[in-house]
Coordinates of C-alpha atoms in Angstrom, one line a residue:
X6 CA -34.8 -36.9 -18.3
X7 CA -33.6 -34.5 -21.0
X8 CA -30.2 -32.8 -20.4
X9 CA -31.9 -29.5 -19.7
X10 CA -34.2 -30.9 -16.9
X11 CA -31.1 -32.5 -15.5
X12 CA -29.2 -29.2 -15.5
X13 CA -32.1 -27.4 -13.9
X14 CA -32.2 -29.9 -11.0
X15 CA -28.3 -29.5 -10.6
X16 CA -28.7 -25.7 -10.7
X17 CA -31.1 -25.5 -7.8
X18 CA -29.3 -28.2 -5.8
X19 CA -26.1 -26.2 -6.0
X20 CA -27.9 -23.0 -5.5
X21 CA -28.8 -24.5 -2.0
X22 CA -25.3 -25.5 -1.3
X23 CA -24.0 -22.1 -2.4
X24 CA -26.5 -20.3 -0.1
X25 CA -25.4 -22.6 2.8
X26 CA -21.7 -21.9 2.1
X27 CA -22.2 -18.2 2.0
X28 CA -24.3 -18.2 5.3
X29 CA -21.5 -20.2 7.0
X30 CA -19.1 -17.5 5.8
X31 CA -21.1 -14.9 7.4
X32 CA -22.0 -16.8 10.7
X33 CA -19.0 -18.5 11.5
X34 CA -16.4 -16.0 10.4
X35 CA -17.3 -12.6 9.2
X36 CA -20.1 -11.3 11.3
X37 CA -18.8 -12.4 14.6
X38 CA -15.3 -10.7 13.9
X39 CA -17.2 -7.6 12.7
X40 CA -15.6 -7.9 9.2
X41 CA -17.5 -5.9 6.6
X42 CA -16.4 -7.3 3.2
X43 CA -18.6 -5.4 0.7
X44 CA -21.8 -6.2 -0.9
X45 CA -25.4 -6.1 0.4
X46 CA -24.5 -8.7 3.1
X47 CA -21.6 -6.3 4.2
X48 CA -24.1 -3.5 4.4
X49 CA -26.4 -5.7 6.4
X50 CA -23.8 -6.6 8.6
X51 CA -23.1 -2.9 9.6
X52 CA -27.0 -2.6 10.2
X53 CA -27.0 -5.7 12.3
X54 CA -24.3 -4.2 14.5
X55 CA -26.2 -0.8 14.8
X56 CA -29.8 -2.1 15.1
X57 CA -29.3 -5.6 16.2
X58 CA -31.7 -7.1 13.6
X59 CA -30.5 -10.3 11.8
X60 CA -28.0 -10.0 8.9
X61 CA -30.2 -12.3 6.8
X62 CA -33.4 -10.2 7.3
X63 CA -31.6 -7.0 6.5
X64 CA -30.2 -8.7 3.3
X65 CA -33.5 -9.6 2.0
X66 CA -34.9 -6.1 2.7
X67 CA -32.1 -4.4 0.9
X68 CA -32.1 -6.6 -1.9
X69 CA -35.9 -6.3 -2.6
X70 CA -35.6 -2.7 -4.4
X71 CA -32.6 -3.8 -6.3
X72 CA -34.4 -6.9 -7.6
X73 CA -37.4 -4.7 -8.6
X74 CA -34.9 -2.3 -10.5
X75 CA -33.4 -5.3 -12.3
X76 CA -36.7 -6.7 -13.4
X77 CA -37.1 -4.8 -16.7
X78 CA -33.4 -5.2 -17.7
X79 CA -32.7 -8.8 -16.5
X80 CA -35.9 -10.4 -17.2
X81 CA -38.5 -12.3 -15.0
X82 CA -36.8 -15.7 -14.9
X83 CA -33.4 -14.4 -13.8
X84 CA -35.0 -12.0 -11.2
X85 CA -37.1 -15.0 -9.8
X86 CA -34.0 -17.0 -9.4
X87 CA -32.3 -14.0 -7.7
X88 CA -35.3 -13.6 -5.3
X89 CA -35.2 -17.4 -4.5
X90 CA -31.4 -17.3 -3.8
X91 CA -31.7 -14.1 -1.8
X92 CA -34.6 -15.4 0.4
X93 CA -32.8 -18.8 1.1
X94 CA -29.6 -17.2 1.7
X95 CA -31.3 -14.7 4.3
X96 CA -33.2 -17.7 6.0
X97 CA -29.9 -19.7 6.3
X98 CA -27.9 -16.7 7.5
X99 CA -30.4 -16.1 10.4
X100 CA -31.2 -19.8 10.9
X101 CA -27.6 -20.6 11.7
X102 CA -26.7 -17.4 13.4
X103 CA -26.7 -19.4 16.8
X104 CA -23.5 -21.3 15.8
X105 CA -20.5 -20.2 17.7
X106 CA -17.6 -18.5 15.9
X107 CA -14.7 -20.8 15.0
X108 CA -11.9 -18.2 15.5
X109 CA -11.6 -14.8 17.2
X110 CA -8.5 -14.0 15.1
X111 CA -9.6 -11.6 12.3
X112 CA -7.0 -12.4 9.8
X113 CA -7.8 -16.2 10.1
X114 CA -11.7 -15.4 10.0
X115 CA -11.1 -13.4 6.8
X116 CA -9.2 -16.2 5.2
X117 CA -11.7 -18.9 6.0
X118 CA -14.7 -16.5 5.2
X119 CA -13.1 -15.8 1.9
X120 CA -12.9 -19.4 1.0
X121 CA -16.5 -20.1 1.9
X122 CA -17.8 -17.0 0.3
X123 CA -15.7 -18.0 -2.9
X124 CA -17.1 -21.3 -3.1
X125 CA -20.7 -19.8 -2.8
X126 CA -20.1 -17.2 -5.5
X127 CA -18.3 -19.7 -7.8
X128 CA -21.4 -22.0 -7.6
X129 CA -23.8 -19.0 -8.2
X130 CA -21.9 -18.0 -11.3
X131 CA -21.4 -21.4 -12.6
X132 CA -25.0 -22.1 -12.5
X133 CA -26.4 -18.7 -13.6
X134 CA -28.0 -17.9 -10.3
X135 CA -27.4 -14.7 -8.3
X136 CA -28.3 -13.3 -4.7
X137 CA -28.6 -10.0 -6.2
X138 CA -26.8 -7.4 -4.3
X139 CA -24.1 -5.0 -5.7
X140 CA -23.5 -7.1 -8.7
X141 CA -27.1 -6.9 -9.8
X142 CA -27.3 -3.1 -9.0
X143 CA -24.1 -2.6 -11.1
X144 CA -25.9 -4.4 -14.0
X145 CA -28.9 -2.0 -13.8
X146 CA -27.0 1.3 -13.5
X147 CA -24.0 0.5 -15.7
X148 CA -25.6 1.2 -19.0
X149 CA -26.4 4.9 -17.6
X150 CA -22.7 5.4 -16.8
X151 CA -20.5 5.6 -19.8
X152 CA -16.9 4.9 -19.5
X153 CA -16.9 2.6 -16.5
X154 CA -16.9 -1.2 -16.9
X155 CA -19.2 -3.5 -15.0
X156 CA -16.3 -5.1 -12.9
X157 CA -15.0 -1.6 -12.0
X158 CA -18.6 -0.4 -10.9
X159 CA -19.0 -3.4 -8.7
X160 CA -15.6 -2.7 -7.3
X161 CA -16.7 0.9 -6.4
X162 CA -19.9 -0.2 -4.9
X163 CA -18.2 -2.7 -2.7
X164 CA -15.6 -0.2 -1.8
X165 CA -18.2 2.2 -0.6
X166 CA -19.6 -0.5 1.6
X167 CA -16.3 -1.3 3.0
X168 CA -15.5 2.3 3.8
X169 CA -18.8 2.8 5.4
X170 CA -18.4 -0.3 7.5
X171 CA -14.9 0.9 8.6
X172 CA -16.2 4.4 9.5
X173 CA -19.2 2.9 11.5
X174 CA -17.2 0.5 13.3
X175 CA -14.3 3.0 13.7
X176 CA -12.1 0.3 12.7
X177 CA -9.6 1.1 9.7
X178 CA -8.2 -2.6 9.8
X179 CA -11.6 -3.5 8.4
X180 CA -10.3 -2.3 5.1
X181 CA -7.3 -4.9 5.2
X182 CA -9.7 -7.7 6.3
X183 CA -12.1 -6.9 3.5
X184 CA -9.4 -7.0 0.9
X185 CA -8.3 -10.4 2.2
X186 CA -11.8 -11.8 2.0
X187 CA -12.3 -10.4 -1.6
X188 CA -9.0 -11.6 -2.9
X189 CA -9.4 -15.0 -1.6
X190 CA -13.1 -15.2 -2.5
X191 CA -12.1 -14.2 -6.1
X192 CA -9.5 -16.8 -6.4
X193 CA -11.6 -19.5 -5.1
X194 CA -14.8 -18.5 -7.2
X195 CA -12.5 -18.6 -10.3
X196 CA -11.4 -22.1 -9.4
X197 CA -15.0 -23.2 -9.1
X198 CA -16.2 -21.5 -12.2
X199 CA -13.4 -22.7 -14.5
X200 CA -12.7 -26.0 -12.8
X201 CA -9.5 -27.8 -11.9
X202 CA -9.2 -29.8 -15.0
X203 CA -6.6 -27.8 -16.8
X204 CA -5.6 -28.7 -20.4
X205 CA -3.1 -27.6 -23.0
X206 CA -4.2 -26.0 -26.3
X207 CA -1.5 -26.8 -29.0
X208 CA -1.0 -25.1 -32.2
X209 CA 1.3 -27.0 -34.6
X210 CA 2.7 -25.2 -37.6
X211 CA 4.1 -27.8 -40.1
X212 CA 4.7 -28.3 -43.7
X213 CA 3.6 -31.9 -43.3
X214 CA 0.0 -31.5 -41.8
X215 CA -1.4 -34.7 -43.1
X216 CA 1.4 -36.7 -41.7
X217 CA 1.5 -35.1 -38.4
X218 CA -2.4 -35.2 -38.1
X219 CA -2.5 -39.0 -38.9
X220 CA 0.3 -39.7 -36.4
X221 CA -1.5 -37.8 -33.7
X222 CA -4.9 -39.5 -34.5
X223 CA -3.4 -42.9 -34.4
X224 CA -1.7 -42.4 -31.1
X225 CA -4.2 -40.0 -29.2
X226 CA -7.9 -40.1 -28.3
X227 CA -8.1 -36.4 -29.1
X228 CA -9.1 -34.8 -32.1
X229 CA -7.1 -32.6 -34.5
X230 CA -8.4 -29.5 -36.4
X231 CA -6.6 -28.0 -39.5
X232 CA -6.4 -24.3 -39.9
X233 CA -5.1 -22.3 -42.8
X234 CA -2.3 -19.9 -42.0
X235 CA 0.2 -17.7 -43.9
X236 CA 3.7 -16.7 -42.8
X237 CA 3.7 -12.9 -43.2
X238 CA 7.4 -12.7 -43.5
X239 CA 7.9 -15.3 -46.3
X240 CA 4.3 -14.7 -47.6
X241 CA 3.9 -18.6 -47.9
X242 CA 1.2 -20.8 -46.6
X243 CA 1.7 -22.8 -43.6
X244 CA -1.0 -25.2 -42.4
X245 CA -1.7 -25.1 -38.7
X246 CA -3.0 -28.0 -36.7
X247 CA -4.8 -27.4 -33.4
X248 CA -5.6 -29.9 -30.7
X249 CA -6.3 -29.9 -27.0
X250 CA -4.9 -32.4 -24.7
X251 CA -4.4 -33.2 -21.1
X252 CA -1.3 -31.6 -19.6
X253 CA 0.4 -35.1 -18.9
X254 CA 0.1 -35.7 -22.5
X255 CA 2.2 -32.8 -23.7
X256 CA 5.5 -34.7 -23.6
X257 CA 4.3 -37.5 -25.7
X258 CA 2.7 -35.1 -28.2
X259 CA 6.2 -33.4 -28.6
X260 CA 7.7 -36.8 -29.3
X261 CA 5.0 -37.6 -31.9
X262 CA 5.5 -34.3 -33.6
X263 CA 9.3 -34.5 -33.5
X264 CA 9.4 -38.0 -35.0
X265 CA 7.2 -36.9 -37.9
X266 CA 8.3 -33.4 -38.7
X267 CA 11.4 -32.3 -36.7
X268 CA 11.0 -28.7 -38.4
X269 CA 7.6 -28.2 -37.0
X270 CA 6.8 -25.2 -34.8
X271 CA 4.6 -25.8 -31.6
X272 CA 2.8 -23.3 -29.6
X273 CA 1.3 -24.4 -26.3
X274 CA -1.0 -22.4 -24.0
X275 CA -3.0 -23.0 -21.0
X276 CA -6.8 -23.6 -21.1
X277 CA -9.0 -23.8 -17.9
X278 CA -12.1 -25.7 -19.3
X279 CA -12.9 -27.7 -22.4
X280 CA -16.4 -28.7 -23.1
X281 CA -17.9 -31.1 -25.7
X282 CA -17.4 -34.6 -27.0
X283 CA -14.5 -36.3 -25.3
X284 CA -14.3 -33.8 -22.5
X285 CA -16.9 -32.5 -20.0
X286 CA -20.4 -32.3 -21.3
X287 CA -21.7 -28.8 -22.4
X288 CA -25.0 -29.3 -20.4
X289 CA -26.1 -32.1 -18.1
X290 CA -24.4 -35.3 -16.8
X291 CA -24.2 -37.5 -19.6
X292 CA -20.8 -39.3 -19.8
X293 CA -18.8 -38.0 -22.6
X294 CA -18.1 -40.5 -25.5
X295 CA -14.4 -41.0 -26.1
X296 CA -13.0 -42.0 -29.5
X297 CA -11.2 -45.4 -29.0
X298 CA -7.5 -45.3 -29.4
X299 CA -6.2 -46.7 -32.7
X300 CA -3.3 -48.8 -33.2
X301 CA 0.0 -47.3 -32.7
X302 CA 1.9 -47.4 -36.1
X303 CA 4.8 -45.2 -35.1
X304 CA 6.5 -47.4 -32.5
X305 CA 6.0 -44.6 -30.0
X306 CA 3.9 -44.7 -26.7
X307 CA 0.4 -43.4 -27.2
X308 CA -0.5 -40.0 -25.8

């Protein structure tokens, strides 16, 4: 199969996993503890407490007009994926509503609900699917509102839902519970989106670029890119080498650079995801091809 077909299969498999995780966050933690954490599912939770209809059914009904509004601006393929995700999430939420709550402690429920919700949102974002809700609504109306960013608009919409839930439930503590859910969900979703395979991006400013680059290439499976730089104080050219390495390789890189050019200047920054040859594939599941290590000619341990 082509890389694109493999990615599409993976996309819909993880969409199912994300819908299941989101449904578990609602059924096991948030809804039984009357926690309204924003979004369409939060509004559906309020309606469920008032009218007794399933949260999943309300979520689907509330999302339908939002999906229709987004059809023109977001395109048919994206809206179809949104509808599929919304429908599956609604079905899962009502299907597993019979499960008993795991905890009656609101803070614990907010923490675990935030983790499960964050896993779902992270998978949705990573594989370009969406359950609609306030995010899609914000995308639709944001072009009509000058001076407000998409993130701030989503925050405003979610905040309105949280406040409505607090008023309806006559429970001011719901705001605190919602903040816990939103904070943990954001942190977990970021982790899912960017991954845990942190790397280091290194810029090496040196007057001996060829020697330093050759040393690194001989002792590391990572590539090196040369950039042209100019020192603005001295107005002289200073070549810059750029490479991305695993964080555990940083010490060895310092030793290699120091052995070749003790006067070199190294800048190290954190990077959360690297895609391409030698790292994770950009699309699909094909194993990355690593460049074989060359013979160490410097008498130093390889990076």
